[in-house]
Amino acid sequence: MTPRVRIAPSPTGPLHIGTARTALFNYLYARHHGGTFMLRVEDTDQARSTLAYERDILDGLHWLGLSWDEGPEVAGRPAVGPYAPYRQSERTQLYREAADRLLQQDRAYACYCSREQLEADKRAQEAAHQPPHYVGRCASLTPEQRRLNEAQGIASAVRFRVGRELVAFDDLIRGRVEIDTTALGGDLVILRSDGTPLYHFTVAVDDATMAITHVIRGEDHLSNTPKHILLFRALGADVPQFAHLPLILNADRTKMSKRKSQTAVSDYVAQGFVREGFVNYLALLGWASGTEEELFSLDELVERFEIERVHSGGAVFDRERLEWLNGQWIRRLGPDDLAERLAGFLAAELDAREAAGARIRRPAQDEIRTLVPLVQERLPVLGAIGDLVDFLFLGEIAVTPEMLVPKRWDERTTLEALKAARATIADVPPVTFEADELEPPLRALADERGWKAGDLFMAIRVAITGRTATPPLFDTLVALGRDRTLQRLEDGIRLLETEKATVTGG
Ligand code: GLU
């Protein structure tokens, strides 16, 4: 039997990391076993679902490269698939029919309890320290009593009978799971009195009618599974296999939350995580290859993925590891590809600087391409490009005399060094202004004066970039160009001279 699996996001918020991870594991399972990966939009919560969130979720999944075979849209085209529609809000009729069948078989019944009655039950149960449950007031009404209620026009919900039993299933990750249905809160509302279906019902009806063979989802749904199993059985459907993925945890091992961590995939996209790195990291949130290897492309993951290797313990979200992996994937990108991905991030950074009043110069795409060798090894995220090369595009860089002086040096030495460096660099003619031509004379200068090369290079670096961390110094000088290098050294020298004059003259 080839598997049919699904990702079933609720569009009540932007694409969450947990949903992205669940989507990935379903995708990997389907592709590894030659099965079908389906997307179903679970938008029964009309008050909280929006089309904008749905868009965000679909865009995010496309960004991750998780293409689905069936869904409300497939590869940007409208739904084609044997089980359309794939949006629950468009499947209401199906849920009504299924509820009718359950009513006819007395697996469900009409419940006339008013909101006030149910609230009063709840309060009484709280007072008696009982867990909340339906008291069964309408479970055994006679046909006569029902007719009477209907005649009075009392609206009714549909409740599914939840017997007292032990529901057991073999979870592909957790092994045998047994849950006593008495803990489930009693008979379950499946349709509200206005005819709208409830979540547990829509999931079970859809998984049954869409022939889902494996339900792979987060551990937070584990306690719902017995309800779904009872519904599958009542609907006369085969019960699928279940696999509950470990929770994703904050560093303090609490459940990952918006409050403590970034949870929206779009935020990571905006910071410049690349899909290759992000997918790779998501895969490691709960799955391990069993080898020392850590870097896996999506195709490699498809090949290696075994659901049995998913562990059941919580997966701690580790931002540092994500950045490290992302950096590794940035290094693997081809230069044109990387230049193209960087362009937007650099432009956004320069826009922000311009908006803040800076005078800037805009790079052409081929200039960005020339920067790639300077930055490729140094980017944990694409968004770090601005901090790394902004000095190339700013009319003025912000430098203070304190910044110019390396840790082990004083102002006098720094001034002397910058003057000497300026003269040395000025001796390199424009035609040979290259890293290989600049390095030897500057090293010789440090030797001659008894300076540590690192200190001299730091003073130059800060004077020409305004930063202590940049791409390699000699490449940086070349990227900046001879004229601007000499000009910025001159500016630094003047800054220190003015400072000296104020201090000694004051
Ligand atoms: N719509 C549910 C959610 O977003 C998923 C339900 C399921 O996978 O069964 O959490």
Short mmCIF file of C-alpha atoms and ligand atoms in Angstrom, two decimals:
data_model
loop_
_atom_site.label_atom_id
_atom_site.label_comp_id
_atom_site.label_asym_id
_atom_site.label_seq_id
_atom_site.Cartn_x
_atom_site.Cartn_y
_atom_site.Cartn_z
CA MET A 1 0.00 0.00 0.00
CA THR A 2 1.56 3.31 -0.99
CA PRO A 3 1.17 5.85 1.78
CA ARG A 4 -1.06 8.88 1.57
CA VAL A 5 -0.06 11.51 4.11
CA ARG A 6 -1.08 15.07 4.71
CA ILE A 7 -0.16 18.37 6.26
CA ALA A 8 -3.27 20.00 7.64
CA PRO A 9 -2.48 23.56 8.70
CA SER A 10 -5.02 25.84 10.33
CA PRO A 11 -4.72 29.34 8.84
CA THR A 12 -5.09 31.04 12.22
CA GLY A 13 -1.55 32.42 12.25
CA PRO A 14 1.54 32.61 10.06
CA LEU A 15 3.38 29.39 9.17
CA HIS A 16 4.80 28.12 12.46
CA ILE A 17 8.11 26.27 12.70
CA GLY A 18 6.28 23.29 14.18
CA THR A 19 3.92 23.10 11.22
CA ALA A 20 6.85 23.47 8.83
CA ARG A 21 8.65 20.59 10.56
CA THR A 22 5.49 18.43 10.45
CA ALA A 23 5.07 19.26 6.76
CA LEU A 24 8.69 18.31 6.09
CA PHE A 25 8.41 14.96 7.87
CA ASN A 26 5.21 14.13 5.98
CA TYR A 27 6.86 15.14 2.73
CA LEU A 28 9.92 13.02 3.47
CA TYR A 29 7.78 10.07 4.42
CA ALA A 30 5.72 10.31 1.24
CA ARG A 31 8.70 10.81 -1.06
CA HIS A 32 10.80 8.12 0.61
CA HIS A 33 8.04 5.56 0.14
CA GLY A 34 6.79 6.75 -3.25
CA GLY A 35 3.49 7.89 -1.72
CA THR A 36 1.28 10.95 -1.97
CA PHE A 37 1.69 14.17 0.03
CA MET A 38 -1.49 16.17 0.41
CA LEU A 39 -2.22 19.61 1.79
CA ARG A 40 -5.53 20.29 3.47
CA VAL A 41 -6.47 23.68 4.85
CA GLU A 42 -8.25 23.30 8.19
CA ASP A 43 -10.17 26.55 8.29
CA THR A 44 -13.19 25.50 10.35
CA ASP A 45 -12.39 28.14 12.96
CA GLN A 46 -14.03 30.89 10.96
CA ALA A 47 -13.41 33.59 13.51
CA ARG A 48 -9.63 33.10 13.52
CA SER A 49 -8.89 31.83 10.02
CA THR A 50 -7.86 34.31 7.34
CA LEU A 51 -6.88 34.07 3.70
CA ALA A 52 -3.78 36.12 4.44
CA TYR A 53 -2.55 33.46 6.89
CA GLU A 54 -3.42 30.76 4.38
CA ARG A 55 -1.28 32.60 1.82
CA ASP A 56 1.57 32.94 4.30
CA ILE A 57 1.45 29.20 5.03
CA LEU A 58 1.34 28.12 1.39
CA ASP A 59 4.10 30.59 0.46
CA GLY A 60 6.24 29.35 3.34
CA LEU A 61 5.81 25.72 2.34
CA HIS A 62 6.65 26.60 -1.28
CA TRP A 63 9.73 28.45 -0.05
CA LEU A 64 10.83 25.32 1.81
CA GLY A 65 10.48 23.39 -1.44
CA LEU A 66 7.86 20.99 -0.07
CA SER A 67 5.72 20.47 -3.14
CA TRP A 68 2.45 18.66 -2.57
CA ASP A 69 0.60 16.41 -4.96
CA GLU A 70 -2.92 17.35 -3.91
CA GLY A 71 -4.18 20.50 -2.27
CA PRO A 72 -6.23 23.66 -2.70
CA GLU A 73 -3.59 24.72 -5.20
CA VAL A 74 -0.82 22.59 -6.61
CA ALA A 75 2.33 24.33 -7.82
CA GLY A 76 0.40 27.59 -8.06
CA ARG A 77 -2.43 26.09 -10.11
CA PRO A 78 -5.96 25.57 -8.78
CA ALA A 79 -6.73 22.29 -7.06
CA VAL A 80 -6.66 19.15 -9.07
CA GLY A 81 -6.94 15.98 -7.09
CA PRO A 82 -9.39 13.17 -6.60
CA TYR A 83 -10.49 14.41 -3.18
CA ALA A 84 -11.12 18.11 -3.89
CA PRO A 85 -12.05 20.44 -2.35
CA TYR A 86 -9.05 20.57 0.01
CA ARG A 87 -10.29 23.44 2.15
CA GLN A 88 -12.51 22.38 5.04
CA SER A 89 -14.73 25.45 4.69
CA GLU A 90 -15.71 24.06 1.28
CA ARG A 91 -16.52 20.61 2.62
CA THR A 92 -19.38 21.44 4.99
CA GLN A 93 -21.88 19.28 3.11
CA LEU A 94 -19.68 16.20 3.59
CA TYR A 95 -19.52 16.71 7.33
CA ARG A 96 -23.32 17.08 7.54
CA GLU A 97 -23.82 13.88 5.61
CA ALA A 98 -21.37 12.03 7.82
CA ALA A 99 -23.10 13.37 10.93
CA ASP A 100 -26.47 12.27 9.54
CA ARG A 101 -25.17 8.76 9.06
CA LEU A 102 -23.95 8.67 12.64
CA LEU A 103 -27.34 9.97 13.83
CA GLN A 104 -29.17 7.28 11.86
CA GLN A 105 -26.98 4.58 13.40
CA ASP A 106 -27.47 6.08 16.88
CA ARG A 107 -23.69 6.58 17.17
CA ALA A 108 -24.57 10.24 17.66
CA TYR A 109 -27.61 12.05 18.99
CA ALA A 110 -29.22 15.47 18.99
CA CYS A 111 -28.23 17.49 22.05
CA TYR A 112 -30.59 20.29 23.11
CA CYS A 113 -28.61 21.52 26.10
CA SER A 114 -28.47 25.30 26.25
CA ARG A 115 -25.26 27.22 26.77
CA GLU A 116 -26.52 28.14 30.26
CA GLN A 117 -27.09 24.49 31.18
CA LEU A 118 -23.62 23.52 30.01
CA GLU A 119 -22.01 26.41 31.89
CA ALA A 120 -23.87 25.43 35.05
CA ASP A 121 -22.65 21.81 34.62
CA LYS A 122 -19.12 23.09 34.28
CA ARG A 123 -19.36 25.19 37.43
CA ALA A 124 -20.81 22.29 39.41
CA GLN A 125 -17.99 20.02 38.21
CA GLU A 126 -15.39 22.61 39.17
CA ALA A 127 -16.94 22.91 42.63
CA ALA A 128 -16.87 19.13 42.99
CA HIS A 129 -13.26 19.02 41.74
CA GLN A 130 -14.26 16.87 38.78
CA PRO A 131 -12.69 17.13 35.35
CA PRO A 132 -15.01 18.85 32.86
CA HIS A 133 -17.28 16.42 31.07
CA TYR A 134 -20.68 16.25 29.41
CA VAL A 135 -23.22 14.88 31.87
CA GLY A 136 -25.19 13.00 29.23
CA ARG A 137 -28.45 14.89 29.69
CA CYS A 138 -29.55 14.30 26.08
CA ALA A 139 -27.87 10.92 25.57
CA SER A 140 -30.98 8.85 26.07
CA LEU A 141 -33.95 11.04 25.24
CA THR A 142 -36.95 9.15 23.93
CA PRO A 143 -38.16 9.85 20.39
CA GLU A 144 -41.13 11.55 22.02
CA GLN A 145 -38.95 13.93 24.04
CA ARG A 146 -36.96 14.78 20.92
CA ARG A 147 -40.12 15.50 18.96
CA LEU A 148 -41.24 17.79 21.74
CA ASN A 149 -37.96 19.70 21.72
CA GLU A 150 -38.08 20.02 17.94
CA ALA A 151 -41.69 21.20 18.09
CA GLN A 152 -40.62 23.93 20.48
CA GLY A 153 -37.94 24.96 18.03
CA ILE A 154 -35.03 24.24 20.41
CA ALA A 155 -31.81 24.21 18.42
CA SER A 156 -29.74 21.06 18.68
CA ALA A 157 -26.09 20.21 18.33
CA VAL A 158 -24.95 16.72 17.31
CA ARG A 159 -23.05 14.74 19.92
CA PHE A 160 -21.00 11.64 19.22
CA ARG A 161 -21.25 8.81 21.77
CA VAL A 162 -17.90 8.19 23.43
CA GLY A 163 -18.08 4.83 25.22
CA ARG A 164 -15.97 3.89 28.21
CA GLU A 165 -13.08 1.89 26.91
CA LEU A 166 -9.36 1.73 26.54
CA VAL A 167 -8.31 2.93 23.10
CA ALA A 168 -4.95 1.52 22.10
CA PHE A 169 -2.79 2.10 19.05
CA ASP A 170 0.78 1.49 17.96
CA ASP A 171 2.41 4.83 17.36
CA LEU A 172 5.26 4.58 14.85
CA ILE A 173 7.42 6.76 17.09
CA ARG A 174 6.14 6.12 20.58
CA GLY A 175 5.16 2.46 20.39
CA ARG A 176 2.06 1.24 22.21
CA VAL A 177 -0.19 4.04 23.46
CA GLU A 178 -3.28 3.35 25.56
CA ILE A 179 -5.74 6.03 26.59
CA ASP A 180 -8.81 5.57 28.73
CA THR A 181 -11.75 7.33 27.07
CA THR A 182 -13.26 8.28 30.43
CA ALA A 183 -10.65 11.03 30.50
CA LEU A 184 -11.95 12.53 27.25
CA GLY A 185 -14.78 14.63 28.61
CA GLY A 186 -17.76 12.51 27.63
CA ASP A 187 -19.81 12.60 24.44
CA LEU A 188 -18.31 14.91 21.88
CA VAL A 189 -20.05 17.70 19.98
CA ILE A 190 -19.36 17.13 16.29
CA LEU A 191 -21.77 19.69 14.81
CA ARG A 192 -22.79 22.89 16.56
CA SER A 193 -26.45 23.87 16.65
CA ASP A 194 -25.81 26.20 13.70
CA GLY A 195 -24.65 23.20 11.68
CA THR A 196 -20.95 24.06 11.64
CA PRO A 197 -18.62 21.12 12.26
CA LEU A 198 -16.01 20.87 15.00
CA TYR A 199 -12.34 20.22 14.56
CA HIS A 200 -12.07 16.58 15.73
CA PHE A 201 -14.91 15.60 13.46
CA THR A 202 -13.63 17.33 10.35
CA VAL A 203 -10.17 15.80 10.81
CA ALA A 204 -11.56 12.29 11.16
CA VAL A 205 -14.07 12.63 8.31
CA ASP A 206 -11.42 14.08 6.02
CA ASP A 207 -8.69 11.60 6.88
CA ALA A 208 -11.24 8.82 6.32
CA THR A 209 -12.67 10.12 3.05
CA MET A 210 -9.31 11.25 1.69
CA ALA A 211 -7.89 7.77 2.29
CA ILE A 212 -5.07 8.95 4.54
CA THR A 213 -2.91 5.99 5.56
CA HIS A 214 -0.52 7.69 8.01
CA VAL A 215 -1.24 10.62 10.30
CA ILE A 216 2.10 12.21 11.11
CA ARG A 217 1.63 15.21 13.39
CA GLY A 218 2.85 16.93 16.54
CA GLU A 219 2.77 15.35 19.97
CA ASP A 220 0.31 18.03 21.07
CA HIS A 221 -2.33 16.04 19.17
CA LEU A 222 -1.61 12.76 20.98
CA SER A 223 -4.50 13.18 23.39
CA ASN A 224 -6.89 13.83 20.45
CA THR A 225 -6.02 10.59 18.73
CA PRO A 226 -8.38 8.32 20.72
CA LYS A 227 -11.31 10.58 19.78
CA HIS A 228 -10.29 10.35 16.14
CA ILE A 229 -9.92 6.57 16.35
CA LEU A 230 -13.43 6.22 17.80
CA LEU A 231 -14.75 8.43 15.00
CA PHE A 232 -12.90 6.43 12.31
CA ARG A 233 -14.44 3.25 13.65
CA ALA A 234 -17.94 4.73 13.81
CA LEU A 235 -17.56 6.02 10.25
CA GLY A 236 -16.68 2.52 9.13
CA ALA A 237 -13.24 3.67 7.97
CA ASP A 238 -9.85 2.01 8.31
CA VAL A 239 -7.90 3.53 11.18
CA PRO A 240 -4.68 5.05 9.82
CA GLN A 241 -1.27 4.58 11.40
CA PHE A 242 -0.19 7.36 13.73
CA ALA A 243 3.19 8.95 14.30
CA HIS A 244 3.40 11.76 16.86
CA LEU A 245 6.46 13.96 16.42
CA PRO A 246 8.28 15.29 19.49
CA LEU A 247 7.46 18.80 20.66
CA ILE A 248 9.83 21.60 19.72
CA LEU A 249 11.12 23.22 22.91
CA ASN A 250 12.62 26.57 23.87
CA ALA A 251 16.15 26.48 25.27
CA ASP A 252 14.65 26.21 28.79
CA ARG A 253 12.77 23.07 27.67
CA THR A 254 9.35 24.69 27.82
CA LYS A 255 7.12 24.26 24.78
CA MET A 256 8.28 26.58 22.02
CA SER A 257 6.22 29.71 22.15
CA LYS A 258 6.02 33.03 20.36
CA ARG A 259 6.93 34.72 23.59
CA LYS A 260 10.31 33.05 24.04
CA SER A 261 11.36 32.21 20.49
CA GLN A 262 10.70 33.26 16.98
CA THR A 263 8.11 30.85 15.66
CA ALA A 264 7.02 32.28 12.29
CA VAL A 265 8.94 30.87 9.33
CA SER A 266 8.55 34.21 7.54
CA ASP A 267 10.73 35.85 10.21
CA TYR A 268 13.56 33.47 9.40
CA VAL A 269 13.12 34.11 5.69
CA ALA A 270 13.30 37.85 6.39
CA GLN A 271 16.55 37.43 8.34
CA GLY A 272 18.17 35.63 5.45
CA PHE A 273 18.08 31.99 6.33
CA VAL A 274 18.36 29.99 3.12
CA ARG A 275 15.87 27.22 2.42
CA GLU A 276 18.62 24.62 2.20
CA GLY A 277 19.86 25.42 5.71
CA PHE A 278 16.43 25.84 7.21
CA VAL A 279 15.11 22.54 5.84
CA ASN A 280 18.27 20.78 6.98
CA TYR A 281 17.81 22.16 10.49
CA LEU A 282 14.10 21.32 10.64
CA ALA A 283 14.92 17.71 9.76
CA LEU A 284 17.22 17.50 12.75
CA LEU A 285 14.44 18.66 15.08
CA GLY A 286 13.46 15.16 16.09
CA TRP A 287 15.26 13.03 13.51
CA ALA A 288 18.85 11.87 13.42
CA SER A 289 20.62 10.15 10.58
CA GLY A 290 22.42 7.79 12.92
CA THR A 291 25.77 8.94 11.47
CA GLU A 292 28.11 11.83 12.18
CA GLU A 293 26.87 13.66 9.12
CA GLU A 294 24.81 16.77 9.63
CA LEU A 295 24.46 18.39 6.24
CA PHE A 296 21.65 17.02 4.15
CA SER A 297 19.93 18.41 1.09
CA LEU A 298 16.21 17.83 0.71
CA ASP A 299 16.90 15.01 -1.75
CA GLU A 300 19.39 13.40 0.61
CA LEU A 301 16.84 13.65 3.40
CA VAL A 302 14.24 11.92 1.22
CA GLU A 303 16.69 9.12 0.66
CA ARG A 304 17.72 8.75 4.32
CA PHE A 305 14.54 9.51 6.20
CA GLU A 306 13.15 6.69 8.35
CA ILE A 307 10.24 7.49 10.62
CA GLU A 308 11.59 4.88 13.06
CA ARG A 309 14.61 7.11 13.61
CA VAL A 310 12.47 9.98 14.91
CA HIS A 311 12.91 10.18 18.65
CA SER A 312 10.09 10.77 21.10
CA GLY A 313 11.87 13.18 23.47
CA GLY A 314 11.39 16.92 22.98
CA ALA A 315 13.60 18.64 20.41
CA VAL A 316 15.27 21.78 21.75
CA PHE A 317 15.40 24.62 19.25
CA ASP A 318 19.01 25.76 19.02
CA ARG A 319 19.39 29.03 17.14
CA GLU A 320 23.20 28.78 17.10
CA ARG A 321 23.12 25.41 15.40
CA LEU A 322 20.59 26.70 12.90
CA GLU A 323 22.89 29.62 12.06
CA TRP A 324 25.88 27.34 11.78
CA LEU A 325 24.08 25.00 9.39
CA ASN A 326 22.78 27.97 7.45
CA GLY A 327 26.32 29.33 7.09
CA GLN A 328 27.45 25.95 5.81
CA TRP A 329 24.74 26.01 3.16
CA ILE A 330 25.54 29.59 2.17
CA ARG A 331 29.12 28.41 1.51
CA ARG A 332 27.82 25.74 -0.81
CA LEU A 333 25.85 28.11 -3.03
CA GLY A 334 27.18 28.96 -6.48
CA PRO A 335 28.50 32.57 -6.75
CA ASP A 336 25.77 33.81 -9.10
CA ASP A 337 23.08 32.20 -7.01
CA LEU A 338 24.46 33.75 -3.83
CA ALA A 339 24.83 37.19 -5.46
CA GLU A 340 21.24 37.02 -6.57
CA ARG A 341 20.00 36.04 -3.10
CA LEU A 342 22.08 38.77 -1.46
CA ALA A 343 20.92 41.61 -3.70
CA GLY A 344 17.58 42.12 -1.93
CA PHE A 345 19.13 42.02 1.54
CA LEU A 346 21.80 44.54 0.64
CA ALA A 347 19.27 46.81 -1.03
CA ALA A 348 17.03 46.69 2.06
CA GLU A 349 19.95 47.57 4.32
CA LEU A 350 20.96 50.50 2.10
CA ASP A 351 17.34 51.68 1.96
CA ALA A 352 17.28 51.73 5.74
CA ARG A 353 20.56 53.68 5.91
CA GLU A 354 19.30 56.16 3.36
CA ALA A 355 16.05 56.61 5.27
CA ALA A 356 18.17 57.33 8.36
CA GLY A 357 19.91 60.15 6.48
CA ALA A 358 23.07 58.47 5.14
CA ARG A 359 24.44 59.26 1.71
CA ILE A 360 24.74 55.98 -0.15
CA ARG A 361 25.85 54.53 -3.43
CA ARG A 362 23.88 51.66 -5.05
CA PRO A 363 25.81 48.61 -6.22
CA ALA A 364 25.15 47.02 -9.59
CA GLN A 365 24.45 43.27 -9.64
CA ASP A 366 27.90 42.51 -11.10
CA GLU A 367 29.51 44.45 -8.26
CA ILE A 368 27.64 42.26 -5.75
CA ARG A 369 28.98 39.26 -7.65
CA THR A 370 32.55 40.51 -7.06
CA LEU A 371 31.85 40.74 -3.31
CA VAL A 372 30.85 37.07 -3.08
CA PRO A 373 34.38 35.71 -2.49
CA LEU A 374 34.82 38.26 0.32
CA VAL A 375 31.67 37.41 2.21
CA GLN A 376 30.67 33.85 1.39
CA GLU A 377 32.55 32.31 4.32
CA ARG A 378 31.38 34.96 6.73
CA LEU A 379 27.61 35.00 6.49
CA PRO A 380 25.57 33.10 9.09
CA VAL A 381 22.49 34.61 7.40
CA LEU A 382 22.06 36.60 4.19
CA GLY A 383 20.84 39.54 6.27
CA ALA A 384 24.35 39.93 7.74
CA ILE A 385 25.58 41.28 4.39
CA GLY A 386 24.87 44.89 5.38
CA ASP A 387 27.13 44.86 8.43
CA LEU A 388 29.85 43.16 6.45
CA VAL A 389 30.13 45.48 3.45
CA ASP A 390 28.16 48.64 4.23
CA PHE A 391 31.37 50.73 4.24
CA LEU A 392 31.63 50.18 0.49
CA PHE A 393 28.37 51.97 -0.15
CA LEU A 394 28.26 54.68 2.48
CA GLY A 395 29.37 58.20 1.58
CA GLU A 396 30.78 58.66 5.08
CA ILE A 397 31.60 56.09 7.69
CA ALA A 398 31.13 56.84 11.35
CA VAL A 399 34.50 56.70 13.11
CA THR A 400 35.54 58.19 16.44
CA PRO A 401 39.13 58.64 17.67
CA GLU A 402 38.53 55.99 20.36
CA MET A 403 37.52 53.45 17.73
CA LEU A 404 40.67 54.08 15.74
CA VAL A 405 43.11 53.16 18.51
CA PRO A 406 43.80 49.40 18.74
CA LYS A 407 43.64 47.88 22.23
CA ARG A 408 47.36 47.68 22.91
CA TRP A 409 48.17 51.03 21.30
CA ASP A 410 47.89 54.67 22.23
CA GLU A 411 46.81 57.59 20.10
CA ARG A 412 50.29 58.68 19.19
CA THR A 413 51.30 55.26 17.84
CA THR A 414 48.03 54.98 15.94
CA LEU A 415 48.53 58.35 14.30
CA GLU A 416 52.07 57.49 13.31
CA ALA A 417 50.96 54.10 11.98
CA LEU A 418 48.11 55.51 9.90
CA LYS A 419 50.46 58.09 8.36
CA ALA A 420 53.02 55.43 7.52
CA ALA A 421 50.35 53.08 6.17
CA ARG A 422 48.95 55.85 4.00
CA ALA A 423 52.35 56.52 2.52
CA THR A 424 52.99 52.80 1.92
CA ILE A 425 49.64 52.31 0.24
CA ALA A 426 50.08 55.45 -1.85
CA ASP A 427 53.28 53.88 -3.20
CA VAL A 428 51.26 51.06 -4.78
CA PRO A 429 50.24 52.39 -8.17
CA PRO A 430 46.62 52.14 -9.39
CA VAL A 431 47.41 49.44 -11.99
CA THR A 432 48.73 47.01 -9.40
CA PHE A 433 46.34 47.87 -6.60
CA GLU A 434 45.75 44.23 -5.67
CA ALA A 435 45.79 42.20 -2.47
CA ASP A 436 49.07 40.47 -3.37
CA GLU A 437 50.78 43.80 -3.96
CA LEU A 438 49.47 45.42 -0.80
CA GLU A 439 50.18 42.78 1.78
CA PRO A 440 54.02 42.49 1.57
CA PRO A 441 54.84 46.21 1.96
CA LEU A 442 52.37 46.60 4.86
CA ARG A 443 53.82 43.57 6.64
CA ALA A 444 57.32 44.94 6.03
CA LEU A 445 56.22 48.25 7.53
CA ALA A 446 55.03 46.55 10.72
CA ASP A 447 58.31 44.62 10.99
CA GLU A 448 60.39 47.72 10.45
CA ARG A 449 58.64 49.67 13.20
CA GLY A 450 58.35 46.76 15.60
CA TRP A 451 54.54 46.81 15.50
CA LYS A 452 52.42 43.72 15.64
CA ALA A 453 50.98 43.28 12.14
CA GLY A 454 47.56 42.59 13.72
CA ASP A 455 47.54 45.99 15.45
CA LEU A 456 48.56 47.86 12.33
CA PHE A 457 45.96 46.04 10.25
CA MET A 458 43.28 46.75 12.83
CA ALA A 459 44.02 50.49 12.80
CA ILE A 460 43.80 50.51 8.99
CA ARG A 461 40.65 48.37 9.01
CA VAL A 462 38.79 50.64 11.38
CA ALA A 463 39.92 53.79 9.57
CA ILE A 464 38.62 52.60 6.21
CA THR A 465 35.51 50.66 7.27
CA GLY A 466 34.44 51.93 10.69
CA ARG A 467 34.29 48.30 11.80
CA THR A 468 36.50 45.85 13.62
CA ALA A 469 35.19 42.81 11.76
CA THR A 470 35.32 42.88 7.97
CA PRO A 471 36.30 40.62 5.10
CA PRO A 472 40.10 40.05 4.85
CA LEU A 473 41.87 43.41 4.99
CA PHE A 474 43.67 43.38 1.65
CA ASP A 475 40.58 42.29 -0.26
CA THR A 476 38.73 45.02 1.56
CA LEU A 477 41.24 47.67 0.43
CA VAL A 478 40.87 46.47 -3.15
CA ALA A 479 37.07 46.42 -2.97
CA LEU A 480 37.07 49.96 -1.61
CA GLY A 481 39.55 51.12 -4.28
CA ARG A 482 42.75 53.12 -4.02
CA ASP A 483 41.27 56.61 -3.96
CA ARG A 484 38.69 55.96 -1.28
CA THR A 485 41.20 53.98 0.80
CA LEU A 486 43.66 56.87 0.77
CA GLN A 487 40.90 59.38 1.45
CA ARG A 488 39.58 57.47 4.47
CA LEU A 489 43.07 57.04 5.88
CA GLU A 490 43.52 60.77 5.47
CA ASP A 491 40.22 61.36 7.29
CA GLY A 492 41.35 59.11 10.14
CA ILE A 493 44.67 60.92 10.42
CA ARG A 494 42.91 64.28 10.53
CA LEU A 495 40.54 63.02 13.17
CA LEU A 496 43.39 61.98 15.45
CA GLU A 497 45.33 65.20 14.81
CA THR A 498 42.32 67.33 15.71
CA GLU A 499 41.81 65.25 18.82
CA LYS A 500 45.48 65.69 19.79
CA ALA A 501 45.30 69.42 19.19
CA THR A 502 42.22 69.76 21.41
CA VAL A 503 43.73 67.67 24.16
CA THR A 504 47.16 69.35 24.21
CA GLY A 505 45.91 72.82 23.32
CA GLY A 506 42.98 72.73 25.80
N1 GLU B 1 -5.05 21.57 11.95
C1 GLU B 1 -4.24 20.96 12.94
C2 GLU B 1 -3.17 21.94 13.37
O1 GLU B 1 -2.87 22.87 12.66
C3 GLU B 1 -3.55 19.70 12.48
C4 GLU B 1 -4.39 18.52 12.71
C5 GLU B 1 -3.77 17.22 12.32
O2 GLU B 1 -2.64 17.17 11.79
O3 GLU B 1 -4.44 16.23 12.52
O4 GLU B 1 -2.61 21.76 14.43
#
